[in-house]
Tab-separated table of C-alpha atoms and ligand atoms in Angstrom:
chain	number	residue	atom	x	y	z
A	1	MET	CA	51.474	-42.471	-62.329
A	2	LYS	CA	49.741	-41.034	-59.424
A	3	VAL	CA	51.070	-37.907	-57.648
A	4	THR	CA	49.989	-36.822	-54.209
A	5	PHE	CA	50.544	-32.956	-53.163
A	6	LEU	CA	51.876	-33.595	-49.631
A	7	GLY	CA	52.095	-30.094	-48.856
A	8	THR	CA	51.585	-26.966	-51.205
A	9	GLY	CA	52.350	-23.888	-48.859
A	10	THR	CA	55.310	-21.648	-48.961
A	11	SER	CA	58.151	-21.604	-46.217
A	12	GLN	CA	55.990	-20.875	-42.905
A	13	GLY	CA	53.128	-22.883	-44.086
A	14	ILE	CA	49.458	-21.721	-43.539
A	15	PRO	CA	48.493	-20.785	-40.923
A	16	ILE	CA	51.627	-19.061	-40.036
A	17	ILE	CA	51.909	-19.317	-36.363
A	18	GLY	CA	50.447	-16.517	-34.353
A	19	SER	CA	49.080	-14.717	-37.376
A	20	THR	CA	45.391	-13.261	-37.307
A	21	HIS	CA	45.419	-12.953	-41.332
A	22	PRO	CA	41.919	-14.075	-42.629
A	23	VAL	CA	43.453	-16.811	-44.770
A	24	CYS	CA	45.150	-18.041	-41.902
A	25	LEU	CA	42.181	-18.116	-39.687
A	26	SER	CA	40.264	-19.849	-42.636
A	27	LYS	CA	37.971	-22.865	-41.755
A	28	ASP	CA	38.335	-24.041	-45.072
A	29	THR	CA	40.771	-27.337	-45.096
A	30	LYS	CA	42.058	-26.128	-48.718
A	31	ASP	CA	43.501	-22.920	-46.811
A	32	LYS	CA	45.632	-25.282	-44.396
A	33	ARG	CA	48.988	-25.677	-46.406
A	34	LEU	CA	51.872	-27.704	-45.178
A	35	ARG	CA	55.473	-27.074	-46.709
A	36	VAL	CA	55.745	-28.167	-50.182
A	37	SER	CA	56.542	-31.831	-51.379
A	38	VAL	CA	55.025	-34.337	-53.943
A	39	LEU	CA	54.769	-38.203	-53.852
A	40	ILE	CA	55.140	-39.823	-57.227
A	41	GLU	CA	53.815	-43.279	-57.397
A	42	TRP	CA	55.185	-45.018	-60.581
A	43	ASP	CA	54.950	-48.762	-61.455
A	44	GLY	CA	55.188	-49.330	-57.643
A	45	GLN	CA	58.162	-47.141	-56.929
A	46	ASN	CA	57.536	-43.973	-54.316
A	47	ILE	CA	59.453	-41.211	-55.459
A	48	LEU	CA	59.475	-38.053	-53.195
A	49	ILE	CA	60.318	-34.659	-54.330
A	50	ASP	CA	61.556	-32.865	-51.225
A	51	CYS	CA	61.618	-33.604	-47.633
A	52	GLY	CA	60.768	-30.467	-45.693
A	53	PRO	CA	59.743	-29.738	-41.921
A	54	ASP	CA	56.157	-31.367	-42.222
A	55	PHE	CA	57.462	-34.723	-43.775
A	56	ARG	CA	56.571	-37.005	-40.910
A	57	MET	CA	52.981	-35.744	-40.700
A	58	GLN	CA	52.669	-36.070	-44.482
A	59	MET	CA	53.969	-39.642	-44.497
A	60	LEU	CA	51.326	-40.395	-41.774
A	61	ALA	CA	48.576	-38.580	-43.330
A	62	ASN	CA	48.961	-40.661	-46.582
A	63	GLN	CA	49.951	-43.953	-44.683
A	64	VAL	CA	53.440	-44.046	-46.951
A	65	SER	CA	54.881	-47.426	-46.355
A	66	HIS	CA	58.080	-47.215	-48.508
A	67	ILE	CA	60.333	-44.420	-50.177
A	68	ASP	CA	62.406	-45.604	-53.153
A	69	ALA	CA	63.993	-42.137	-53.710
A	70	ILE	CA	63.973	-38.438	-52.614
A	71	LEU	CA	64.989	-36.013	-55.177
A	72	TYR	CA	66.004	-32.481	-53.959
A	73	THR	CA	64.903	-29.271	-55.762
A	74	HIS	CA	67.243	-26.821	-53.690
A	75	GLU	CA	68.751	-26.953	-50.036
A	76	HIS	CA	66.261	-24.173	-48.550
A	77	ASN	CA	64.996	-25.762	-45.065
A	78	ASP	CA	61.362	-26.035	-46.160
A	79	HIS	CA	62.447	-28.435	-48.735
A	80	THR	CA	64.813	-30.173	-46.835
A	81	ILE	CA	64.789	-30.410	-42.967
A	82	GLY	CA	62.864	-33.274	-42.619
A	83	LEU	CA	65.571	-35.655	-43.756
A	84	ASP	CA	66.180	-37.047	-40.038
A	85	ASP	CA	62.492	-38.471	-40.127
A	86	ILE	CA	63.163	-41.006	-42.631
A	87	ARG	CA	64.466	-43.157	-39.881
A	88	PRO	CA	61.263	-45.437	-40.120
A	89	PHE	CA	61.954	-46.007	-43.660
A	90	PHE	CA	65.525	-46.420	-43.241
A	91	PHE	CA	65.176	-49.223	-40.497
A	92	ARG	CA	62.769	-51.064	-42.557
A	93	GLN	CA	64.481	-50.710	-46.035
A	94	GLY	CA	68.145	-49.679	-45.271
A	95	ASP	CA	69.888	-46.749	-46.800
A	96	ILE	CA	67.375	-44.669	-48.886
A	97	PRO	CA	68.499	-43.322	-52.286
A	98	VAL	CA	68.996	-39.405	-52.328
A	99	PHE	CA	69.210	-37.352	-55.677
A	100	ALA	CA	70.183	-33.718	-55.774
A	101	HIS	CA	72.663	-31.370	-57.198
A	102	LYS	CA	76.425	-31.425	-55.739
A	103	ARG	CA	76.068	-28.230	-54.058
A	104	VAL	CA	72.727	-29.352	-52.237
A	105	LEU	CA	74.419	-32.630	-51.120
A	106	GLU	CA	77.287	-30.696	-49.281
A	107	SER	CA	74.492	-28.425	-47.722
A	108	LEU	CA	72.894	-31.656	-46.492
A	109	LYS	CA	76.114	-32.917	-45.286
A	110	LYS	CA	76.843	-29.980	-43.263
A	111	ARG	CA	73.212	-29.933	-41.780
A	112	PHE	CA	73.216	-33.747	-41.135
A	113	GLU	CA	76.941	-34.658	-40.635
A	114	TYR	CA	75.870	-37.547	-38.606
A	115	ILE	CA	73.759	-39.131	-41.392
A	116	PHE	CA	76.607	-38.930	-43.754
A	117	GLU	CA	79.512	-40.450	-41.269
A	118	SER	CA	81.069	-43.496	-42.358
A	119	GLU	CA	82.759	-44.266	-39.012
A	120	ASN	CA	81.412	-44.775	-35.593
A	121	LYS	CA	78.069	-43.729	-36.670
A	122	TYR	CA	75.091	-43.611	-33.938
A	123	PRO	CA	73.128	-46.633	-34.256
A	124	GLY	CA	70.059	-45.007	-34.436
A	125	ALA	CA	70.850	-42.631	-37.251
A	126	PRO	CA	69.333	-43.136	-40.562
A	127	GLY	CA	71.364	-43.533	-43.786
A	128	VAL	CA	71.258	-42.697	-47.365
A	129	THR	CA	73.004	-43.382	-50.737
A	130	THR	CA	73.858	-40.079	-52.460
A	131	ASN	CA	73.432	-39.516	-56.167
A	132	VAL	CA	74.858	-36.251	-57.832
A	133	ILE	CA	72.448	-34.775	-60.635
A	134	GLU	CA	73.636	-32.646	-63.215
A	135	ASN	CA	71.584	-31.132	-65.824
A	136	LYS	CA	71.162	-33.918	-67.761
A	137	PRO	CA	68.518	-36.824	-67.890
A	138	PHE	CA	69.651	-39.824	-65.275
A	139	ASN	CA	67.913	-43.447	-64.762
A	140	PHE	CA	66.450	-44.519	-61.551
A	141	ASN	CA	65.420	-48.268	-61.700
A	142	GLY	CA	64.459	-48.075	-65.003
A	143	PHE	CA	62.691	-44.686	-64.787
A	144	ASN	CA	63.743	-41.725	-67.084
A	145	ILE	CA	64.281	-38.618	-65.011
A	146	ILE	CA	64.860	-35.229	-66.761
A	147	PRO	CA	66.186	-32.319	-64.678
A	148	VAL	CA	64.886	-28.976	-65.611
A	149	ASN	CA	67.378	-26.238	-64.809
A	150	ALA	CA	65.672	-22.875	-63.173
A	151	MET	CA	66.785	-19.768	-61.255
A	152	HIS	CA	65.567	-19.069	-57.869
A	153	ASN	CA	66.566	-15.294	-57.729
A	154	ARG	CA	70.463	-16.103	-57.831
A	155	LEU	CA	70.315	-20.026	-56.556
A	156	GLN	CA	70.352	-22.724	-59.163
A	157	ILE	CA	67.605	-25.052	-58.631
A	158	PHE	CA	66.081	-28.052	-60.442
A	159	GLY	CA	62.574	-29.095	-61.450
A	160	PHE	CA	62.043	-32.594	-62.574
A	161	ARG	CA	60.253	-34.145	-65.388
A	162	LEU	CA	58.834	-37.728	-65.255
A	163	LYS	CA	57.298	-39.020	-68.175
A	164	ASP	CA	54.229	-36.617	-68.966
A	165	PHE	CA	54.432	-35.097	-65.633
A	166	ALA	CA	56.546	-32.170	-64.530
A	167	TYR	CA	57.233	-30.456	-61.397
A	168	LEU	CA	59.006	-27.204	-60.732
A	169	THR	CA	58.908	-24.891	-57.428
A	170	ASP	CA	60.686	-21.913	-56.049
A	171	VAL	CA	61.241	-20.595	-59.759
A	172	LYS	CA	61.896	-16.935	-60.749
A	173	THR	CA	63.317	-17.553	-64.128
A	174	ILE	CA	64.009	-20.077	-66.685
A	175	GLU	CA	65.933	-20.329	-69.948
A	176	LYS	CA	64.238	-20.947	-72.971
A	177	GLU	CA	66.008	-24.500	-73.833
A	178	GLU	CA	65.126	-25.551	-70.260
A	179	VAL	CA	61.388	-24.676	-71.171
A	180	ASP	CA	61.790	-26.785	-74.105
A	181	LYS	CA	62.249	-29.773	-72.124
A	182	LEU	CA	58.855	-29.408	-70.841
A	183	ARG	CA	56.878	-29.632	-74.268
A	184	GLY	CA	54.265	-32.312	-74.363
A	185	VAL	CA	53.868	-32.693	-70.668
A	186	LYS	CA	50.095	-33.387	-69.607
A	187	VAL	CA	50.374	-32.103	-66.129
A	188	LEU	CA	52.769	-29.238	-65.110
A	189	VAL	CA	53.041	-28.120	-61.471
A	190	VAL	CA	54.368	-24.872	-60.860
A	191	SER	CA	55.078	-22.531	-57.886
A	192	ALA	CA	52.742	-19.361	-57.444
A	193	LEU	CA	53.589	-17.469	-54.252
A	194	ARG	CA	51.209	-14.543	-54.370
A	195	LYS	CA	49.995	-11.701	-56.683
A	196	GLU	CA	52.563	-9.090	-55.697
A	197	SER	CA	56.010	-9.764	-57.270
A	198	HIS	CA	58.795	-10.992	-55.228
A	199	HIS	CA	62.480	-11.392	-55.567
A	200	SER	CA	62.989	-14.911	-55.774
A	201	HIS	CA	59.323	-16.668	-56.963
A	202	PHE	CA	57.163	-16.464	-59.583
A	203	ASN	CA	54.054	-14.508	-58.582
A	204	LEU	CA	50.442	-15.517	-60.136
A	205	GLU	CA	50.885	-13.584	-63.229
A	206	GLU	CA	54.227	-14.863	-63.932
A	207	ALA	CA	53.109	-18.522	-63.266
A	208	LEU	CA	50.248	-18.103	-65.564
A	209	GLU	CA	52.399	-16.702	-68.166
A	210	PHE	CA	54.901	-19.669	-67.690
A	211	ILE	CA	52.013	-22.330	-67.950
A	212	LYS	CA	50.981	-20.643	-71.315
A	213	GLU	CA	54.573	-20.986	-72.608
A	214	VAL	CA	54.653	-24.517	-71.889
A	215	GLY	CA	50.839	-25.478	-72.904
A	216	PRO	CA	50.235	-28.572	-70.571
A	217	GLU	CA	46.774	-29.904	-70.701
A	218	LYS	CA	46.339	-29.135	-66.872
A	219	ALA	CA	48.337	-27.160	-64.340
A	220	TYR	CA	48.410	-26.962	-60.775
A	221	LEU	CA	49.926	-24.144	-58.763
A	222	THR	CA	51.838	-24.827	-55.026
A	223	HIS	CA	54.341	-23.224	-52.831
A	224	ILE	CA	51.439	-20.722	-51.949
A	225	SER	CA	51.640	-17.918	-49.566
A	226	HIS	CA	48.650	-16.769	-47.604
A	227	GLN	CA	48.952	-13.466	-49.229
A	228	LEU	CA	47.587	-15.138	-52.601
A	229	GLY	CA	44.139	-15.331	-50.773
A	230	PHE	CA	41.382	-17.799	-49.894
A	231	HIS	CA	41.681	-20.932	-52.004
A	232	GLU	CA	38.236	-20.872	-53.355
A	233	GLU	CA	38.161	-17.201	-54.330
A	234	VAL	CA	41.480	-17.602	-56.359
A	235	GLN	CA	40.579	-20.820	-57.929
A	236	LYS	CA	37.618	-18.701	-59.681
A	237	GLU	CA	39.780	-16.166	-61.085
A	238	LEU	CA	41.992	-18.961	-62.833
A	239	PRO	CA	41.968	-20.361	-66.613
A	240	LYS	CA	39.932	-23.220	-66.948
A	241	ASN	CA	43.071	-25.639	-67.143
A	242	VAL	CA	44.840	-24.396	-64.177
A	243	PHE	CA	44.114	-25.576	-60.556
A	244	LEU	CA	45.305	-24.130	-57.151
A	245	ALA	CA	46.580	-27.326	-55.730
A	246	TYR	CA	45.959	-28.179	-52.107
A	247	ASP	CA	47.127	-30.567	-49.398
A	248	ASN	CA	46.499	-34.264	-50.128
A	249	LEU	CA	45.173	-33.609	-53.423
A	250	LYS	CA	45.950	-36.779	-55.830
A	251	ILE	CA	45.821	-36.717	-59.554
A	252	GLU	CA	46.506	-39.395	-62.054
A	253	ILE	CA	48.516	-38.847	-65.272
A	254	GLU	CA	48.129	-41.795	-67.651
B	1	ZN	ZN1	60.712	-23.075	-50.859
B	2	ZN	ZN1	63.514	-21.933	-52.068
């Protein structure tokens, strides 16, 4: 299994438009972060988690030629608003399967009404097949995918475990029985917004505590704000098995 970090930034991305913050002005390419998403290549299948505003550039940067499924964590714009740009995949492949909580699919239907229309649909509009996810494992083309329920302040969100890889972003709290679903993962990806606390996201300290509780071989931090600091400096402060993810980083999981 190969995982590509397509984007590792929080909702505004880094740099923020017009910002003169030193991290936004950094020349280090690792300090430039598109909105969060990962691509999982698993036995020839391309599974995308989230499809945000930078989706098109992310697909071009990584020369992605097909998408077999899109899993959504939640409905916030930085995770969903790139859906229209699946058009090139749709033109080649037909309807793209999307998997999300019922509430998230309802939200997508409101925002992308034309994609979900069944009659008199505009010929250039993309198409999807919708799959409702509940908090129980599901099968996709023979692959077992385990949703992991967490809270983003008051909003329910899903993380996902695929074999020995797990990805959770926009987490603030998580129940013990959900943490138990992550036991034995080799690689855990979790969001860490900044050092100061935040009402709906883990800060760095909370993310590190969570990693300790799960106990993966390696952990990667994502959904990073410019307020966390320079990539190079923050990396030096982290435990030996914890890494700041950066855009276009690729990792292999056996
Ligand atoms: Zn987000
Ligand atoms: Zn969010």
